[in-house]
Amino acid sequence: MLERLKKEVFEANLQLVQDKLVILTWGNASGIDRESNLVVIKPSGVPYHKLKTRDMVVVDMNGKIIEGDLKPSVDLPIHLAIYKNVPNAGGVVHTHSHFATCWAQARKPIPCLGTTHADYFFGDIPLTEMPDTEDYENSIGQQVVKCILQNGAERCKAVLVPGHGPFVWCENVEKSVETAFVLEQLAEMAYHTIVINNGNIKTLEEMYLKKHYERKWGKGAYYGQR
């Protein structure tokens, strides 16, 4: 199971590059094996084109390295905070993708303006509070978890850290990458919608938001082949 997870996390990190969500070393993906409570994550500062499956770092829930010769991502405490507090989280992705990061730097939530957004997220993509600079990564983790729980973990699968960028989680690392990709597309759509409308926007009506989200993710979901 662990070897398979290492391969999945390795491939997920490469997919971030393919989807143009990261450049240089700007981002990371991780996955967790809930049976062993071991987390696999990208090593810190290693360019994506140099990554190998064997480079993935295995840690326990306290961040202790169990397997690997390299240091884990500096964002590990944030990933661990999500895994510890969101039981359904099976993968976590952090990027500095262009448009999502622009919203984070503007310190504005990404508004839900249409049904494309509502198909994936129930309402705006929220902003966390500003983290403390002391114990920085742990503070970000605390703020990310606080924001997720305040907005409902069953619906809030992406948050923006002000001045920093997005963190996304899903049931596995592959789905987390897909969700990060969708988030970037929605961030770009929202930006261009606002530009086209000269800054005047109207968020999607509640009934359409609920209809589109529930038909895909609700108890009576009927979207797709089931």
Tab-separated table of C-alpha atoms in Angstrom:
chain	number	residue	atom	x	y	z
A	1	MET	CA	0.000	0.000	0.000
A	2	LEU	CA	2.791	2.433	0.905
A	3	GLU	CA	4.692	1.844	-2.335
A	4	ARG	CA	1.511	2.441	-4.303
A	5	LEU	CA	0.848	5.655	-2.393
A	6	LYS	CA	4.405	6.872	-3.062
A	7	LYS	CA	3.833	6.297	-6.779
A	8	GLU	CA	0.479	8.101	-6.655
A	9	VAL	CA	1.956	11.100	-4.848
A	10	PHE	CA	4.908	11.222	-7.247
A	11	GLU	CA	2.565	11.177	-10.250
A	12	ALA	CA	0.302	13.787	-8.636
A	13	ASN	CA	3.218	16.187	-8.230
A	14	LEU	CA	4.148	15.740	-11.887
A	15	GLN	CA	0.512	16.315	-12.852
A	16	LEU	CA	0.661	19.729	-11.156
A	17	VAL	CA	3.363	20.683	-13.651
A	18	GLN	CA	1.456	19.230	-16.598
A	19	ASP	CA	-1.662	21.162	-15.587
A	20	LYS	CA	0.447	24.345	-15.330
A	21	LEU	CA	-0.438	24.808	-11.679
A	22	VAL	CA	3.185	25.037	-10.532
A	23	ILE	CA	6.528	26.215	-11.858
A	24	LEU	CA	10.029	25.814	-10.403
A	25	THR	CA	9.364	24.334	-6.926
A	26	TRP	CA	6.199	26.318	-6.200
A	27	GLY	CA	3.894	23.744	-4.677
A	28	ASN	CA	3.459	20.255	-3.314
A	29	ALA	CA	1.102	17.312	-3.143
A	30	SER	CA	0.722	14.655	-0.463
A	31	GLY	CA	-1.372	11.602	0.301
A	32	ILE	CA	-2.174	9.641	3.441
A	33	ASP	CA	-2.594	5.948	4.219
A	34	ARG	CA	-5.258	6.055	6.918
A	35	GLU	CA	-4.604	2.478	8.062
A	36	SER	CA	-0.992	3.159	8.992
A	37	ASN	CA	-1.428	6.924	9.496
A	38	LEU	CA	1.588	7.554	7.309
A	39	VAL	CA	1.810	10.533	4.956
A	40	VAL	CA	3.772	10.686	1.697
A	41	ILE	CA	4.828	14.137	0.505
A	42	LYS	CA	7.121	15.845	-1.990
A	43	PRO	CA	10.619	16.671	-0.735
A	44	SER	CA	11.472	20.315	-0.084
A	45	GLY	CA	12.958	22.413	-2.864
A	46	VAL	CA	13.521	19.623	-5.383
A	47	PRO	CA	12.652	20.675	-8.971
A	48	TYR	CA	9.832	18.619	-10.427
A	49	HIS	CA	11.833	17.482	-13.439
A	50	LYS	CA	14.361	15.880	-11.103
A	51	LEU	CA	11.845	14.013	-8.946
A	52	LYS	CA	11.780	10.226	-8.710
A	53	THR	CA	9.315	7.995	-6.927
A	54	ARG	CA	12.041	7.069	-4.444
A	55	ASP	CA	12.411	10.755	-3.512
A	56	MET	CA	8.965	10.901	-1.909
A	57	VAL	CA	9.244	11.312	1.860
A	58	VAL	CA	7.204	9.170	4.259
A	59	VAL	CA	6.385	10.687	7.655
A	60	ASP	CA	4.161	9.842	10.597
A	61	MET	CA	1.446	12.146	11.914
A	62	ASN	CA	3.990	13.935	14.089
A	63	GLY	CA	6.171	14.726	11.082
A	64	LYS	CA	8.865	12.189	11.958
A	65	ILE	CA	10.587	10.829	8.846
A	66	ILE	CA	9.880	7.117	8.505
A	67	GLU	CA	11.335	6.630	5.054
A	68	GLY	CA	13.368	8.806	2.710
A	69	ASP	CA	16.739	10.534	2.501
A	70	LEU	CA	15.422	14.035	1.768
A	71	LYS	CA	13.687	16.670	3.877
A	72	PRO	CA	9.909	16.836	3.418
A	73	SER	CA	8.202	19.948	2.091
A	74	VAL	CA	8.273	22.909	4.470
A	75	ASP	CA	4.472	22.904	4.140
A	76	LEU	CA	4.250	19.484	5.824
A	77	PRO	CA	2.751	20.918	9.067
A	78	ILE	CA	-0.134	22.361	7.030
A	79	HIS	CA	-0.804	19.042	5.306
A	80	LEU	CA	-0.668	17.224	8.661
A	81	ALA	CA	-3.080	19.717	10.245
A	82	ILE	CA	-5.625	18.979	7.524
A	83	TYR	CA	-5.194	15.209	7.847
A	84	LYS	CA	-5.564	15.368	11.634
A	85	ASN	CA	-8.723	17.472	11.580
A	86	VAL	CA	-10.508	16.444	8.367
A	87	PRO	CA	-11.068	12.667	8.515
A	88	ASN	CA	-12.177	12.450	4.865
A	89	ALA	CA	-9.002	14.075	3.565
A	90	GLY	CA	-6.939	11.565	1.601
A	91	GLY	CA	-4.816	14.036	-0.351
A	92	VAL	CA	-3.697	17.644	-0.017
A	93	VAL	CA	-2.356	19.986	-2.707
A	94	HIS	CA	-0.774	23.416	-2.377
A	95	THR	CA	0.064	25.548	-5.402
A	96	HIS	CA	0.853	29.102	-6.360
A	97	SER	CA	-1.253	28.851	-9.518
A	98	HIS	CA	-1.586	32.250	-11.152
A	99	PHE	CA	-5.215	33.310	-10.799
A	100	ALA	CA	-5.982	31.597	-7.484
A	101	THR	CA	-2.870	33.204	-6.021
A	102	CYS	CA	-3.918	36.596	-7.399
A	103	TRP	CA	-7.148	36.317	-5.411
A	104	ALA	CA	-5.175	35.292	-2.322
A	105	GLN	CA	-2.828	38.254	-2.775
A	106	ALA	CA	-5.787	40.586	-3.244
A	107	ARG	CA	-7.134	39.102	-0.004
A	108	LYS	CA	-10.509	38.434	-1.513
A	109	PRO	CA	-12.542	35.219	-1.596
A	110	ILE	CA	-13.261	33.811	-5.039
A	111	PRO	CA	-16.972	34.537	-5.573
A	112	CYS	CA	-19.364	31.932	-6.907
A	113	LEU	CA	-20.623	33.634	-10.058
A	114	GLY	CA	-21.954	30.715	-12.060
A	115	THR	CA	-22.963	27.102	-12.252
A	116	THR	CA	-19.482	25.911	-13.269
A	117	HIS	CA	-18.284	27.029	-9.852
A	118	ALA	CA	-21.333	25.549	-8.119
A	119	ASP	CA	-20.675	22.169	-9.722
A	120	TYR	CA	-17.570	21.846	-7.528
A	121	PHE	CA	-17.790	24.239	-4.587
A	122	PHE	CA	-20.731	25.283	-2.444
A	123	GLY	CA	-20.301	29.043	-2.465
A	124	ASP	CA	-17.280	31.315	-2.388
A	125	ILE	CA	-13.759	29.994	-1.886
A	126	PRO	CA	-13.014	31.485	1.540
A	127	LEU	CA	-9.985	33.282	2.922
A	128	THR	CA	-8.265	32.162	6.088
A	129	GLU	CA	-7.120	34.601	8.731
A	130	MET	CA	-3.529	35.813	8.566
A	131	PRO	CA	-1.065	33.404	10.190
A	132	ASP	CA	1.544	34.382	12.759
A	133	THR	CA	5.108	34.603	11.514
A	134	GLU	CA	6.395	32.713	14.539
A	135	ASP	CA	5.898	28.973	14.094
A	136	TYR	CA	4.739	30.034	10.649
A	137	GLU	CA	3.738	26.768	8.956
A	138	ASN	CA	1.939	25.473	12.058
A	139	SER	CA	0.062	28.757	12.263
A	140	ILE	CA	-0.993	28.477	8.620
A	141	GLY	CA	-2.183	24.941	9.323
A	142	GLN	CA	-4.273	26.157	12.245
A	143	GLN	CA	-5.866	28.903	10.162
A	144	VAL	CA	-6.542	26.577	7.230
A	145	VAL	CA	-8.237	24.021	9.485
A	146	LYS	CA	-10.218	26.721	11.280
A	147	CYS	CA	-11.491	28.048	7.953
A	148	ILE	CA	-12.389	24.567	6.669
A	149	LEU	CA	-14.337	23.677	9.812
A	150	GLN	CA	-16.110	27.044	9.968
A	151	ASN	CA	-17.329	26.609	6.408
A	152	GLY	CA	-18.137	22.898	6.759
A	153	ALA	CA	-15.559	20.231	5.909
A	154	GLU	CA	-18.063	18.342	3.783
A	155	ARG	CA	-18.316	21.323	1.417
A	156	CYS	CA	-15.158	23.387	1.883
A	157	LYS	CA	-12.383	21.649	-0.053
A	158	ALA	CA	-10.331	24.718	-0.937
A	159	VAL	CA	-9.198	27.793	0.970
A	160	LEU	CA	-6.989	30.772	0.208
A	161	VAL	CA	-4.269	31.892	2.594
A	162	PRO	CA	-4.043	35.708	2.283
A	163	GLY	CA	-0.928	36.875	0.500
A	164	HIS	CA	0.130	33.281	-0.068
A	165	GLY	CA	-1.997	30.905	-2.140
A	166	PRO	CA	-4.520	28.056	-2.198
A	167	PHE	CA	-4.660	24.794	-0.281
A	168	VAL	CA	-6.951	22.064	-1.583
A	169	TRP	CA	-7.938	18.691	-0.177
A	170	CYS	CA	-10.016	15.762	-1.429
A	171	GLU	CA	-10.572	12.046	-0.825
A	172	ASN	CA	-7.296	11.134	-2.514
A	173	VAL	CA	-4.290	12.881	-3.990
A	174	GLU	CA	-5.398	12.422	-7.615
A	175	LYS	CA	-8.755	14.080	-6.907
A	176	SER	CA	-6.957	16.827	-4.999
A	177	VAL	CA	-4.928	17.695	-8.090
A	178	GLU	CA	-8.100	17.739	-10.192
A	179	THR	CA	-9.775	20.028	-7.653
A	180	ALA	CA	-6.757	22.368	-7.674
A	181	PHE	CA	-7.005	22.502	-11.462
A	182	VAL	CA	-10.724	23.319	-11.292
A	183	LEU	CA	-10.044	25.983	-8.676
A	184	GLU	CA	-7.567	27.718	-10.984
A	185	GLN	CA	-10.063	27.692	-13.861
A	186	LEU	CA	-12.771	29.164	-11.630
A	187	ALA	CA	-10.398	31.834	-10.331
A	188	GLU	CA	-9.635	32.870	-13.907
A	189	MET	CA	-13.325	32.831	-14.908
A	190	ALA	CA	-14.247	34.989	-11.909
A	191	TYR	CA	-11.508	37.500	-12.732
A	192	HIS	CA	-12.547	37.836	-16.363
A	193	THR	CA	-16.241	38.039	-15.460
A	194	ILE	CA	-15.520	40.951	-13.156
A	195	VAL	CA	-13.396	42.671	-15.810
A	196	ILE	CA	-16.094	42.234	-18.465
A	197	ASN	CA	-18.687	43.618	-16.068
A	198	ASN	CA	-16.544	46.589	-15.006
A	199	GLY	CA	-16.350	45.360	-11.440
A	200	ASN	CA	-20.089	44.890	-11.006
A	201	ILE	CA	-20.902	41.289	-10.166
A	202	LYS	CA	-23.844	39.319	-8.949
A	203	THR	CA	-23.211	36.039	-7.208
A	204	LEU	CA	-25.125	32.977	-8.307
A	205	GLU	CA	-28.601	32.743	-6.831
A	206	GLU	CA	-28.908	30.334	-3.894
A	207	MET	CA	-31.387	28.031	-5.626
A	208	TYR	CA	-29.045	27.466	-8.587
A	209	LEU	CA	-26.047	27.085	-6.336
A	210	LYS	CA	-27.814	24.410	-4.311
A	211	LYS	CA	-29.229	22.648	-7.383
A	212	HIS	CA	-25.903	22.348	-9.178
A	213	TYR	CA	-23.928	21.341	-6.111
A	214	GLU	CA	-26.459	18.827	-4.816
A	215	ARG	CA	-27.051	17.128	-8.169
A	216	LYS	CA	-23.361	16.226	-8.230
A	217	TRP	CA	-22.446	15.800	-4.551
A	218	GLY	CA	-25.680	15.558	-2.580
A	219	LYS	CA	-27.376	12.445	-1.204
A	220	GLY	CA	-29.660	12.308	-4.217
A	221	ALA	CA	-26.903	13.085	-6.731
A	222	TYR	CA	-27.728	12.056	-10.283
A	223	TYR	CA	-24.854	13.558	-12.294
A	224	GLY	CA	-22.681	11.104	-14.237
A	225	GLN	CA	-22.753	7.323	-14.423
A	226	ARG	CA	-23.396	5.761	-11.042
